[in-house]
Each structure stands twice: as structure tokens, then as C-alpha cells.
Amino acid sequence: MLKMKIAGLAVLALGTLLGIALTSQATQPQVSDSAAAVKQVGAVKSVAGDVIVFAPDAGPEMKILVPASTRIVRIAPGEKDLKNSVPIGLKDLQAGDRILVRGKAGDAGQVIATGIIVMKLSDLEIKQQREREDWQKHGVAGLVNTVDGPTVTISVNSPTGKRTISVRTVKDTVVRRYAPDSVRFDDAKPGTLSEIKPGDQLRARGTRNPDGSELAAEEIVSGSFRNIAGTVASVDASSGAVTVLDLATKKPVVVRVTADSQLRNLPAEVAKRMAMRMVGAANAGAGAAPANGGSPNRAARPETMGQAAEGPGGASQQRGDIQQMFNRLPPLSVTEMQKGDTVMLVATQGSANEVTAIKLLDGVQALLAATPKNGAEAMTLSPWSLGSQGGEDANP
């Protein structure tokens, strides 16, 4: 189910109610003048006869009774009034459509609708696709270096290495902040520049100068995320939760896995090869780093790595290798994870003892063992960036 942006919902709720006709017909169910007025925004779950099963954005599911006199209009996403609205019938509503309902409370918890404004799911999907394309074409993403007044400087990964971009904001720039438990753009809340700190992830969309060193931002979204490395203490596949003993804090963290989480497995032979390079060519053949880092029943597919795991380098280079190869690694499900697996992950800020996984890599025991003094800090997915991998993460 697609979610509308919070700011857009506020505009819809305030702007589109003005033109709704509220005429009552003798045939519609009677409600007293004192019946409580209802205004709700949410999604259609189903339509049967003259009843809509409705899931509001806040509160429990309810049934909407739609008399024949109810005015139903369709508007395009982004419209601020009803001048371009088009009348439609109840039969035109489908599951997933976004609606604003105005009416009165009826019997048995039903709402008797007097007016319904509809944003079709198909229209929202088209709008969302256009926004994705605009973010890919006019967007940048990276880690925040500094915040100086209206200017945020970020470090961006590029084919030629890291570079710095100055993101300049003005009073009309839309500023959002990722929710503590989500990396979805639609879940981001209105934010301020004062909330942005060095080390945060930031995306910005706007107009770049000719050499690409500056961007005049129309919209930015930022957030703080956590890098965790540790050992799996337990797996609850039914709830999609993995408890990880954080090597840095020595405390357990519950890692929630959702449909948006990306899980990958690092094949043992690739992990061993990377670990051997980390301890140096002189020790490469001595077997200083153990090779086993994940569940033994998962097939390794080094052929999917290309050349990403080749070449010299220390821990910093290995982080680069992992970031570059992450999306080519074998996918992983929670049901395949086992107690004792060694993982590193990027997660939402969450709480002290519970986070939601954004990217998780299993099978990293060899890499952590290769840096015994500082393994938890030296080998993480940091400096991971929401948009660092050629655009696959660049969609808001």
C-alpha cells in the first residue's frame, strides 16, 4: 500500500473539503443533527455494494456507508483544491486507493459518508515513479561533513573516488528527517537544519552548478543510522527478529527485518580472501583468519562477485569492496540465519536495544577476526550511504 506524504495529506485535508456538496436525500440513512462529524484520511481495503472497508492512517479499520447522494470526486496527486476534480462512482474505487472521507457517525461504528475525495492508486504510482526519476536525475546522496548555516557539506562516493558537494538551502527548501524506525522516504517527518549532524546520511534534490560541486536544494531528507557488528544470539523467523550481541557495546540488540530490509550472505571463500589481504601478503598463506563465518548450508556463489574482491588494501579497502559487491551477493532470508552467525549491518536509529535492519551482511567472521583489536569498529558497512551504489538506493 502506497503512503502519501504527510505534508501532502495536510494540504489535501484543508484544501479539498471546501467544495464538497453535503446535500441529504430522503433515501439516505437518517442521522441526527447532533451526530459527531467525521473526517478521515486513509486507504480503501475493499468495496462491497455501498460499503467501503476503510483503513484510516490513524485508528482502527472501519466501514463507510456510501448513500447514493454522496458526492465522490477524483483528484490528481498534488492538487490543492477541487477545481480540476472529476466526479466518479463508487464502483470506480479499488483497494489501495487513497481517500478523504467526510461524514457523520452512524450506528455500530459505521460512518455515513457525505463526501469522498479520491486519489487513485494508479495516479499515485505514476507520481511516485516521476519523483523517483527526478531524484535519480537531480539528486545527490552522501554523508554529512559539516553544517554551516544554510549550507550542508556532504561527502559523496563517485566512480573517481570521494568528492565533496555543498548543498545550499533557502527558505523554500523542504527539509525532512527520517523516522527513527524507518528508512522509507514516505515515513520521513518535517525537519529542520538544526537536526542535521556530521555523520548523518543526507539526500538532496535540486539544481547543480556546472562542475557539480554545489547543489541548490529544493528538498532534502536526512537521518542518523547505526552500524552494528556482532554475533547472532537467537533467531525468531516467525516475527522477523534477530537478536545480535553487539561487539562494541557487549549488549544484545533486537534487529527487526522488514520487507524493505536487504539481507545478503558473504560466501566463506570470499570472506577468507578478503581477510587474508587484510593481514598482509606475508601472512596470506598462514591461515591467520578463519574462513567460516555463516551458516554452512548456504551455497557460495563467488562467480557473482566479478572482480570486486580482488586487489590490495586494508580495512578501509575492504569496506569499499563490501559496499561495491553488496547487491551482487547471494540474497539471504531470516529463516536461513542461525545462532552463532557473525553479521554486520546498517540499521535505523531505533532505540538502545531495538533497531530495524536496512542492510545486513552475514558471514563476516573472517573479516572481524582479521582485525581483533578493533574489529567491531574497523569492519562495518560504514561509511555506507543511502545513495552510494549507482542509484539503486537513490529512490526516495
CSV table of C-alpha atoms in Angstrom, one decimal:
chain,number,residue,atom,x,y,z
A,1,MET,CA,0.0,0.0,0.0
A,2,LEU,CA,1.4,3.3,-1.0
A,3,LYS,CA,1.6,6.1,1.6
A,4,MET,CA,1.0,9.8,0.8
A,5,LYS,CA,3.5,12.3,2.2
A,6,ILE,CA,2.4,13.9,5.4
A,7,ALA,CA,2.6,17.4,4.1
A,8,GLY,CA,0.5,16.4,1.1
A,9,LEU,CA,-2.1,14.9,3.3
A,10,ALA,CA,-2.4,18.2,5.3
A,11,VAL,CA,-2.9,20.2,2.1
A,12,LEU,CA,-5.5,17.7,0.9
A,13,ALA,CA,-7.4,17.8,4.2
A,14,LEU,CA,-7.5,21.6,4.4
A,15,GLY,CA,-7.9,22.4,0.7
A,16,THR,CA,-10.2,19.9,-0.8
A,17,LEU,CA,-13.1,19.8,1.7
A,18,LEU,CA,-14.2,23.3,0.7
A,19,GLY,CA,-16.1,22.3,-2.4
A,20,ILE,CA,-17.9,19.2,-1.2
A,21,ALA,CA,-21.7,19.2,-1.5
A,22,LEU,CA,-23.3,18.0,1.6
A,23,THR,CA,-27.0,17.7,0.4
A,24,SER,CA,-29.0,15.0,2.1
A,25,GLN,CA,-31.6,12.8,0.3
A,26,ALA,CA,-34.7,11.3,1.8
A,27,THR,CA,-33.5,7.9,0.8
A,28,GLN,CA,-30.2,8.1,2.7
A,29,PRO,CA,-30.0,6.7,6.3
A,30,GLN,CA,-31.1,9.3,8.8
A,31,VAL,CA,-28.6,10.7,11.3
A,32,SER,CA,-29.4,13.3,13.9
A,33,ASP,CA,-28.0,16.8,13.6
A,34,SER,CA,-26.1,16.1,16.7
A,35,ALA,CA,-24.2,13.1,15.3
A,36,ALA,CA,-20.5,13.5,15.5
A,37,ALA,CA,-18.8,14.8,12.4
A,38,VAL,CA,-16.1,12.6,11.0
A,39,LYS,CA,-13.1,13.5,8.7
A,40,GLN,CA,-10.6,10.7,8.0
A,41,VAL,CA,-7.8,10.1,5.5
A,42,GLY,CA,-6.7,6.6,4.7
A,43,ALA,CA,-6.8,3.7,2.2
A,44,VAL,CA,-9.5,1.6,0.7
A,45,LYS,CA,-9.3,-2.0,1.6
A,46,SER,CA,-12.3,-3.3,-0.2
A,47,VAL,CA,-15.7,-2.2,-1.7
A,48,ALA,CA,-18.8,-4.3,-1.5
A,49,GLY,CA,-22.2,-2.8,-2.5
A,50,ASP,CA,-22.5,0.5,-0.9
A,51,VAL,CA,-19.9,-0.2,1.9
A,52,ILE,CA,-16.2,0.7,1.9
A,53,VAL,CA,-13.9,-1.2,4.2
A,54,PHE,CA,-11.6,1.6,5.2
A,55,ALA,CA,-8.1,1.7,6.9
A,56,PRO,CA,-7.5,5.2,8.2
A,57,ASP,CA,-4.0,6.5,8.7
A,58,ALA,CA,-4.7,6.7,12.5
A,59,GLY,CA,-7.1,4.4,14.3
A,60,PRO,CA,-8.8,1.1,13.7
A,61,GLU,CA,-10.3,-0.2,10.5
A,62,MET,CA,-13.9,1.0,9.9
A,63,LYS,CA,-16.8,0.6,7.5
A,64,ILE,CA,-18.0,3.6,5.4
A,65,LEU,CA,-21.6,3.5,4.3
A,66,VAL,CA,-22.0,5.4,1.0
A,67,PRO,CA,-25.5,6.6,0.2
A,68,ALA,CA,-26.5,7.3,-3.4
A,69,SER,CA,-26.4,11.0,-2.7
A,70,THR,CA,-22.7,11.0,-1.6
A,71,ARG,CA,-20.5,13.1,-3.9
A,72,ILE,CA,-17.4,11.2,-4.9
A,73,VAL,CA,-14.6,13.1,-6.8
A,74,ARG,CA,-11.2,12.1,-8.1
A,75,ILE,CA,-8.3,14.5,-7.9
A,76,ALA,CA,-4.7,14.1,-9.1
A,77,PRO,CA,-1.9,13.9,-6.5
A,78,GLY,CA,-0.6,17.3,-5.6
A,79,GLU,CA,-3.8,19.2,-6.3
A,80,LYS,CA,-4.7,21.8,-3.7
A,81,ASP,CA,-8.4,22.3,-4.5
A,82,LEU,CA,-11.3,20.7,-6.3
A,83,LYS,CA,-11.4,22.9,-9.4
A,84,ASN,CA,-9.8,20.1,-11.5
A,85,SER,CA,-11.7,17.3,-9.8
A,86,VAL,CA,-13.7,14.7,-11.8
A,87,PRO,CA,-16.9,13.0,-10.5
A,88,ILE,CA,-16.6,9.2,-10.3
A,89,GLY,CA,-18.8,6.4,-9.0
A,90,LEU,CA,-18.4,4.1,-6.0
A,91,LYS,CA,-17.7,1.3,-8.5
A,92,ASP,CA,-14.6,3.1,-9.6
A,93,LEU,CA,-12.9,2.7,-6.2
A,94,GLN,CA,-10.4,-0.1,-5.8
A,95,ALA,CA,-8.2,-1.5,-3.0
A,96,GLY,CA,-5.2,0.7,-2.4
A,97,ASP,CA,-6.9,4.0,-3.5
A,98,ARG,CA,-6.3,6.9,-1.1
A,99,ILE,CA,-9.4,8.7,0.1
A,100,LEU,CA,-10.5,11.5,2.3
A,101,VAL,CA,-13.9,10.8,3.8
A,102,ARG,CA,-16.2,13.4,5.4
A,103,GLY,CA,-19.4,12.3,7.1
A,104,LYS,CA,-21.2,11.5,10.3
A,105,ALA,CA,-21.0,8.7,12.8
A,106,GLY,CA,-23.7,6.2,12.3
A,107,ASP,CA,-24.8,3.0,14.2
A,108,ALA,CA,-22.4,0.2,15.1
A,109,GLY,CA,-19.3,2.2,14.5
A,110,GLN,CA,-20.1,2.9,10.8
A,111,VAL,CA,-19.5,6.3,9.2
A,112,ILE,CA,-22.2,7.6,6.8
A,113,ALA,CA,-20.3,9.4,4.1
A,114,THR,CA,-21.4,12.8,2.8
A,115,GLY,CA,-18.4,13.4,0.6
A,116,ILE,CA,-15.3,11.4,-0.6
A,117,ILE,CA,-12.2,12.7,-2.3
A,118,VAL,CA,-10.2,10.0,-4.1
A,119,MET,CA,-6.6,9.7,-5.2
A,120,LYS,CA,-6.3,6.6,-7.3
A,121,LEU,CA,-3.6,4.2,-6.6
A,122,SER,CA,-2.6,4.2,-10.3
A,123,ASP,CA,-2.2,8.0,-10.2
A,124,LEU,CA,0.0,7.8,-7.0
A,125,GLU,CA,2.2,5.1,-8.6
A,126,ILE,CA,2.8,7.3,-11.7
A,127,LYS,CA,3.6,10.3,-9.5
A,128,GLN,CA,5.9,8.2,-7.3
A,129,GLN,CA,7.7,7.0,-10.5
A,130,ARG,CA,8.2,10.5,-11.7
A,131,GLU,CA,9.6,11.5,-8.4
A,132,ARG,CA,12.0,8.6,-8.4
A,133,GLU,CA,13.2,9.6,-11.8
A,134,ASP,CA,13.7,13.2,-10.7
A,135,TRP,CA,15.6,12.2,-7.6
A,136,GLN,CA,17.8,10.0,-9.8
A,137,LYS,CA,18.4,12.7,-12.3
A,138,HIS,CA,18.7,15.7,-10.0
A,139,GLY,CA,19.6,14.1,-6.7
A,140,VAL,CA,22.8,13.5,-4.6
A,141,ALA,CA,23.3,11.4,-1.5
A,142,GLY,CA,26.2,11.1,0.9
A,143,LEU,CA,27.5,11.5,4.5
A,144,VAL,CA,27.3,14.9,6.2
A,145,ASN,CA,30.7,16.5,6.8
A,146,THR,CA,29.7,20.0,8.2
A,147,VAL,CA,26.6,22.1,8.7
A,148,ASP,CA,27.3,25.9,8.4
A,149,GLY,CA,24.2,28.0,8.5
A,150,PRO,CA,22.1,27.2,5.4
A,151,THR,CA,24.8,25.1,3.8
A,152,VAL,CA,25.4,21.4,4.4
A,153,THR,CA,28.6,19.8,3.0
A,154,ILE,CA,28.4,16.1,2.2
A,155,SER,CA,30.9,13.5,1.1
A,156,VAL,CA,29.8,11.6,-1.9
A,157,ASN,CA,31.1,8.4,-3.5
A,158,SER,CA,31.8,8.6,-7.2
A,159,PRO,CA,33.5,6.4,-9.8
A,160,THR,CA,36.6,8.5,-9.4
A,161,GLY,CA,36.6,8.4,-5.6
A,162,LYS,CA,35.1,10.6,-2.9
A,163,ARG,CA,34.2,14.2,-3.6
A,164,THR,CA,32.6,17.0,-1.6
A,165,ILE,CA,29.4,18.7,-2.5
A,166,SER,CA,27.9,21.8,-0.9
A,167,VAL,CA,24.1,21.6,-0.5
A,168,ARG,CA,22.7,25.1,-0.2
A,169,THR,CA,19.2,25.6,1.2
A,170,VAL,CA,16.8,28.5,1.1
A,171,LYS,CA,13.6,29.4,3.0
A,172,ASP,CA,11.5,27.4,0.5
A,173,THR,CA,13.7,24.2,0.7
A,174,VAL,CA,11.6,21.3,2.0
A,175,VAL,CA,13.5,19.7,4.9
A,176,ARG,CA,12.6,16.2,6.1
A,177,ARG,CA,14.0,13.9,8.7
A,178,TYR,CA,13.9,10.1,8.5
A,179,ALA,CA,11.7,8.5,11.2
A,180,PRO,CA,13.7,6.7,14.0
A,181,ASP,CA,12.4,3.3,12.9
A,182,SER,CA,12.2,3.6,9.1
A,183,VAL,CA,14.3,4.5,6.1
A,184,ARG,CA,11.3,4.9,3.8
A,185,PHE,CA,11.0,8.4,2.3
A,186,ASP,CA,7.2,8.3,2.8
A,187,ASP,CA,7.7,7.9,6.6
A,188,ALA,CA,10.0,11.0,6.9
A,189,LYS,CA,8.8,13.8,9.1
A,190,PRO,CA,9.2,17.6,8.6
A,191,GLY,CA,12.6,18.5,10.0
A,192,THR,CA,15.0,21.4,10.5
A,193,LEU,CA,18.6,22.1,9.5
A,194,SER,CA,19.5,22.2,13.2
A,195,GLU,CA,18.8,18.4,13.5
A,196,ILE,CA,21.4,17.5,10.9
A,197,LYS,CA,24.7,16.4,12.4
A,198,PRO,CA,28.1,15.4,10.9
A,199,GLY,CA,28.0,11.7,10.1
A,200,ASP,CA,24.3,11.7,9.1
A,201,GLN,CA,23.0,10.3,5.8
A,202,LEU,CA,21.6,13.0,3.6
A,203,ARG,CA,19.8,13.1,0.2
A,204,ALA,CA,19.1,16.3,-1.7
A,205,ARG,CA,17.3,17.1,-4.9
A,206,GLY,CA,17.7,20.3,-6.8
A,207,THR,CA,19.9,22.2,-9.4
A,208,ARG,CA,23.6,21.6,-9.6
A,209,ASN,CA,26.2,24.1,-10.7
A,210,PRO,CA,28.2,23.3,-13.9
A,211,ASP,CA,31.0,21.5,-12.2
A,212,GLY,CA,28.7,19.6,-9.8
A,213,SER,CA,30.3,21.0,-6.6
A,214,GLU,CA,27.2,22.8,-5.4
A,215,LEU,CA,23.5,22.0,-5.4
A,216,ALA,CA,20.7,24.4,-4.8
A,217,ALA,CA,18.3,22.2,-2.9
A,218,GLU,CA,14.6,22.0,-3.4
A,219,GLU,CA,14.2,19.2,-1.0
A,220,ILE,CA,16.5,17.4,1.5
A,221,VAL,CA,16.0,14.4,3.8
A,222,SER,CA,18.5,13.4,6.4
A,223,GLY,CA,18.8,10.8,9.2
A,224,SER,CA,21.1,9.2,11.7
A,225,PHE,CA,21.7,5.5,11.3
A,226,ARG,CA,23.6,2.8,13.2
A,227,ASN,CA,26.4,0.4,12.2
A,228,ILE,CA,26.4,-2.8,14.2
A,229,ALA,CA,28.7,-5.8,14.1
A,230,GLY,CA,28.1,-8.8,16.2
A,231,THR,CA,27.2,-12.4,16.7
A,232,VAL,CA,23.6,-13.8,16.3
A,233,ALA,CA,22.3,-14.9,19.7
A,234,SER,CA,18.9,-16.0,18.5
A,235,VAL,CA,16.6,-16.0,15.5
A,236,ASP,CA,12.8,-15.7,15.6
A,237,ALA,CA,11.8,-16.3,12.0
A,238,SER,CA,8.1,-16.0,12.7
A,239,SER,CA,8.3,-12.4,13.8
A,240,GLY,CA,11.3,-11.5,11.6
A,241,ALA,CA,13.5,-10.7,14.6
A,242,VAL,CA,17.2,-11.5,15.1
A,243,THR,CA,19.0,-10.8,18.4
A,244,VAL,CA,22.6,-9.7,17.8
A,245,LEU,CA,25.2,-9.4,20.6
A,246,ASP,CA,26.8,-6.0,19.6
A,247,LEU,CA,30.6,-6.4,19.8
A,248,ALA,CA,31.1,-2.7,20.5
A,249,THR,CA,28.7,-2.4,23.5
A,250,LYS,CA,28.6,-6.1,24.5
A,251,LYS,CA,24.8,-5.8,24.8
A,252,PRO,CA,22.1,-7.6,22.8
A,253,VAL,CA,20.2,-5.7,20.2
A,254,VAL,CA,16.9,-6.9,18.6
A,255,VAL,CA,17.1,-6.4,14.9
A,256,ARG,CA,13.8,-6.3,13.1
A,257,VAL,CA,13.7,-7.4,9.5
A,258,THR,CA,11.0,-6.0,7.2
A,259,ALA,CA,10.1,-6.2,3.6
A,260,ASP,CA,12.4,-3.2,3.0
A,261,SER,CA,15.4,-4.7,4.6
A,262,GLN,CA,18.2,-6.1,2.4
A,263,LEU,CA,19.9,-9.2,3.6
A,264,ARG,CA,23.0,-10.8,1.9
A,265,ASN,CA,25.4,-13.6,2.6
A,266,LEU,CA,29.2,-13.3,2.2
A,267,PRO,CA,30.5,-16.6,0.8
A,268,ALA,CA,33.2,-18.1,3.1
A,269,GLU,CA,35.9,-18.3,0.4
A,270,VAL,CA,35.4,-14.6,-0.5
A,271,ALA,CA,35.5,-13.6,3.2
A,272,LYS,CA,38.7,-15.6,3.7
A,273,ARG,CA,40.3,-14.0,0.6
A,274,MET,CA,39.5,-10.5,1.8
A,275,ALA,CA,40.7,-11.3,5.4
A,276,MET,CA,44.0,-12.7,4.1
A,277,ARG,CA,44.6,-9.4,2.3
A,278,MET,CA,43.9,-7.5,5.4
A,279,VAL,CA,46.6,-9.2,7.4
A,280,GLY,CA,49.1,-8.7,4.6
A,281,ALA,CA,50.6,-10.7,1.8
A,282,ALA,CA,53.2,-12.1,4.1
A,283,ASN,CA,50.6,-13.8,6.2
A,284,ALA,CA,48.2,-14.6,3.5
A,285,GLY,CA,49.1,-18.3,3.3
A,286,ALA,CA,49.4,-18.8,7.1
A,287,GLY,CA,45.7,-19.2,7.7
A,288,ALA,CA,45.7,-16.4,10.2
A,289,ALA,CA,42.0,-15.6,9.7
A,290,PRO,CA,39.3,-18.2,9.9
A,291,ALA,CA,37.2,-18.7,6.8
A,292,ASN,CA,33.9,-19.9,8.3
A,293,GLY,CA,31.5,-17.0,9.0
A,294,GLY,CA,28.0,-18.0,8.2
A,295,SER,CA,25.6,-20.9,8.1
A,296,PRO,CA,27.2,-23.9,6.4
A,297,ASN,CA,24.0,-24.8,4.4
A,298,ARG,CA,24.1,-21.8,2.2
A,299,ALA,CA,25.7,-22.2,-1.2
A,300,ALA,CA,28.6,-19.8,-2.0
A,301,ARG,CA,28.5,-18.1,-5.4
A,302,PRO,CA,31.8,-16.3,-5.9
A,303,GLU,CA,31.1,-16.0,-9.6
A,304,THR,CA,28.6,-13.3,-8.8
A,305,MET,CA,31.4,-11.2,-7.3
A,306,GLY,CA,33.1,-10.2,-10.5
A,307,GLN,CA,36.4,-8.7,-9.6
A,308,ALA,CA,35.2,-6.7,-6.6
A,309,ALA,CA,37.1,-8.8,-4.1
A,310,GLU,CA,40.5,-8.6,-5.8
A,311,GLY,CA,43.3,-6.2,-5.3
A,312,PRO,CA,45.4,-5.0,-2.3
A,313,GLY,CA,44.1,-3.0,0.6
A,314,GLY,CA,43.4,-2.8,4.3
A,315,ALA,CA,40.2,-2.5,6.3
A,316,SER,CA,39.2,0.7,4.5
A,317,GLN,CA,39.5,-1.0,1.2
A,318,GLN,CA,37.5,-4.0,2.4
A,319,ARG,CA,34.7,-1.7,3.3
A,320,GLY,CA,34.8,-0.3,-0.2
A,321,ASP,CA,34.8,-3.9,-1.6
A,322,ILE,CA,31.8,-4.8,0.5
A,323,GLN,CA,29.8,-1.8,-0.4
A,324,GLN,CA,30.5,-2.3,-4.1
A,325,MET,CA,29.6,-6.0,-4.1
A,326,PHE,CA,26.7,-6.0,-1.6
A,327,ASN,CA,23.9,-6.1,-4.2
A,328,ARG,CA,25.7,-8.9,-6.1
A,329,LEU,CA,26.0,-11.1,-3.1
A,330,PRO,CA,23.6,-14.1,-2.6
A,331,PRO,CA,20.3,-13.0,-1.0
A,332,LEU,CA,19.5,-14.2,2.5
A,333,SER,CA,16.3,-14.7,4.5
A,334,VAL,CA,15.8,-14.7,8.2
A,335,THR,CA,14.9,-18.4,8.1
A,336,GLU,CA,18.5,-19.2,6.8
A,337,MET,CA,20.2,-17.4,9.7
A,338,GLN,CA,21.4,-19.4,12.6
A,339,LYS,CA,22.7,-18.8,16.2
A,340,GLY,CA,26.4,-18.1,16.0
A,341,ASP,CA,26.4,-16.4,12.6
A,342,THR,CA,28.5,-13.2,12.6
A,343,VAL,CA,26.9,-10.2,10.9
A,344,MET,CA,27.4,-6.5,10.3
A,345,LEU,CA,24.5,-4.2,9.5
A,346,VAL,CA,23.3,-0.7,8.9
A,347,ALA,CA,20.1,-0.1,10.9
A,348,THR,CA,17.7,2.7,11.8
A,349,GLN,CA,18.5,4.7,14.9
A,350,GLY,CA,15.7,2.9,16.7
A,351,SER,CA,16.1,2.6,20.5
A,352,ALA,CA,19.0,1.4,22.6
A,353,ASN,CA,18.0,-2.2,22.4
A,354,GLU,CA,15.9,-2.5,19.2
A,355,VAL,CA,16.5,-1.4,15.6
A,356,THR,CA,15.2,-2.1,12.1
A,357,ALA,CA,17.7,-3.5,9.6
A,358,ILE,CA,18.4,-1.6,6.4
A,359,LYS,CA,21.3,-3.7,5.1
A,360,LEU,CA,22.6,-6.8,6.8
A,361,LEU,CA,25.6,-8.9,5.8
A,362,ASP,CA,26.1,-12.4,7.2
A,363,GLY,CA,29.3,-14.4,7.1
A,364,VAL,CA,31.8,-11.8,8.2
A,365,GLN,CA,33.6,-13.7,11.0
A,366,ALA,CA,36.8,-13.9,9.0
A,367,LEU,CA,36.8,-10.1,8.4
A,368,LEU,CA,36.2,-9.3,12.1
A,369,ALA,CA,38.8,-11.8,13.2
A,370,ALA,CA,41.4,-10.2,10.9
A,371,THR,CA,41.1,-7.0,13.0
A,372,PRO,CA,41.0,-8.4,16.5
A,373,LYS,CA,41.9,-5.2,18.3
A,374,ASN,CA,39.2,-3.1,16.8
A,375,GLY,CA,37.1,-5.5,14.7
A,376,ALA,CA,33.7,-4.0,15.6
A,377,GLU,CA,34.7,-0.5,14.6
A,378,ALA,CA,37.1,-1.3,11.8
A,379,MET,CA,34.8,-3.6,9.8
A,380,THR,CA,31.3,-2.2,9.4
A,381,LEU,CA,29.3,-1.1,6.4
A,382,SER,CA,30.2,2.5,7.3
A,383,PRO,CA,30.8,4.8,5.5
A,384,TRP,CA,27.7,3.4,3.9
A,385,SER,CA,25.4,5.9,2.1
A,386,LEU,CA,21.8,5.7,1.1
A,387,GLY,CA,22.7,6.6,-2.5
A,388,SER,CA,26.2,5.5,-2.8
A,389,GLN,CA,25.7,2.5,-5.1
A,390,GLY,CA,25.0,3.7,-8.5
A,391,GLY,CA,21.4,4.7,-7.8
A,392,GLU,CA,19.8,1.6,-6.6
A,393,ASP,CA,19.3,3.2,-3.2
A,394,ALA,CA,18.6,6.6,-4.6
A,395,ASN,CA,14.9,6.3,-4.9
A,396,PRO,CA,13.0,8.2,-2.2
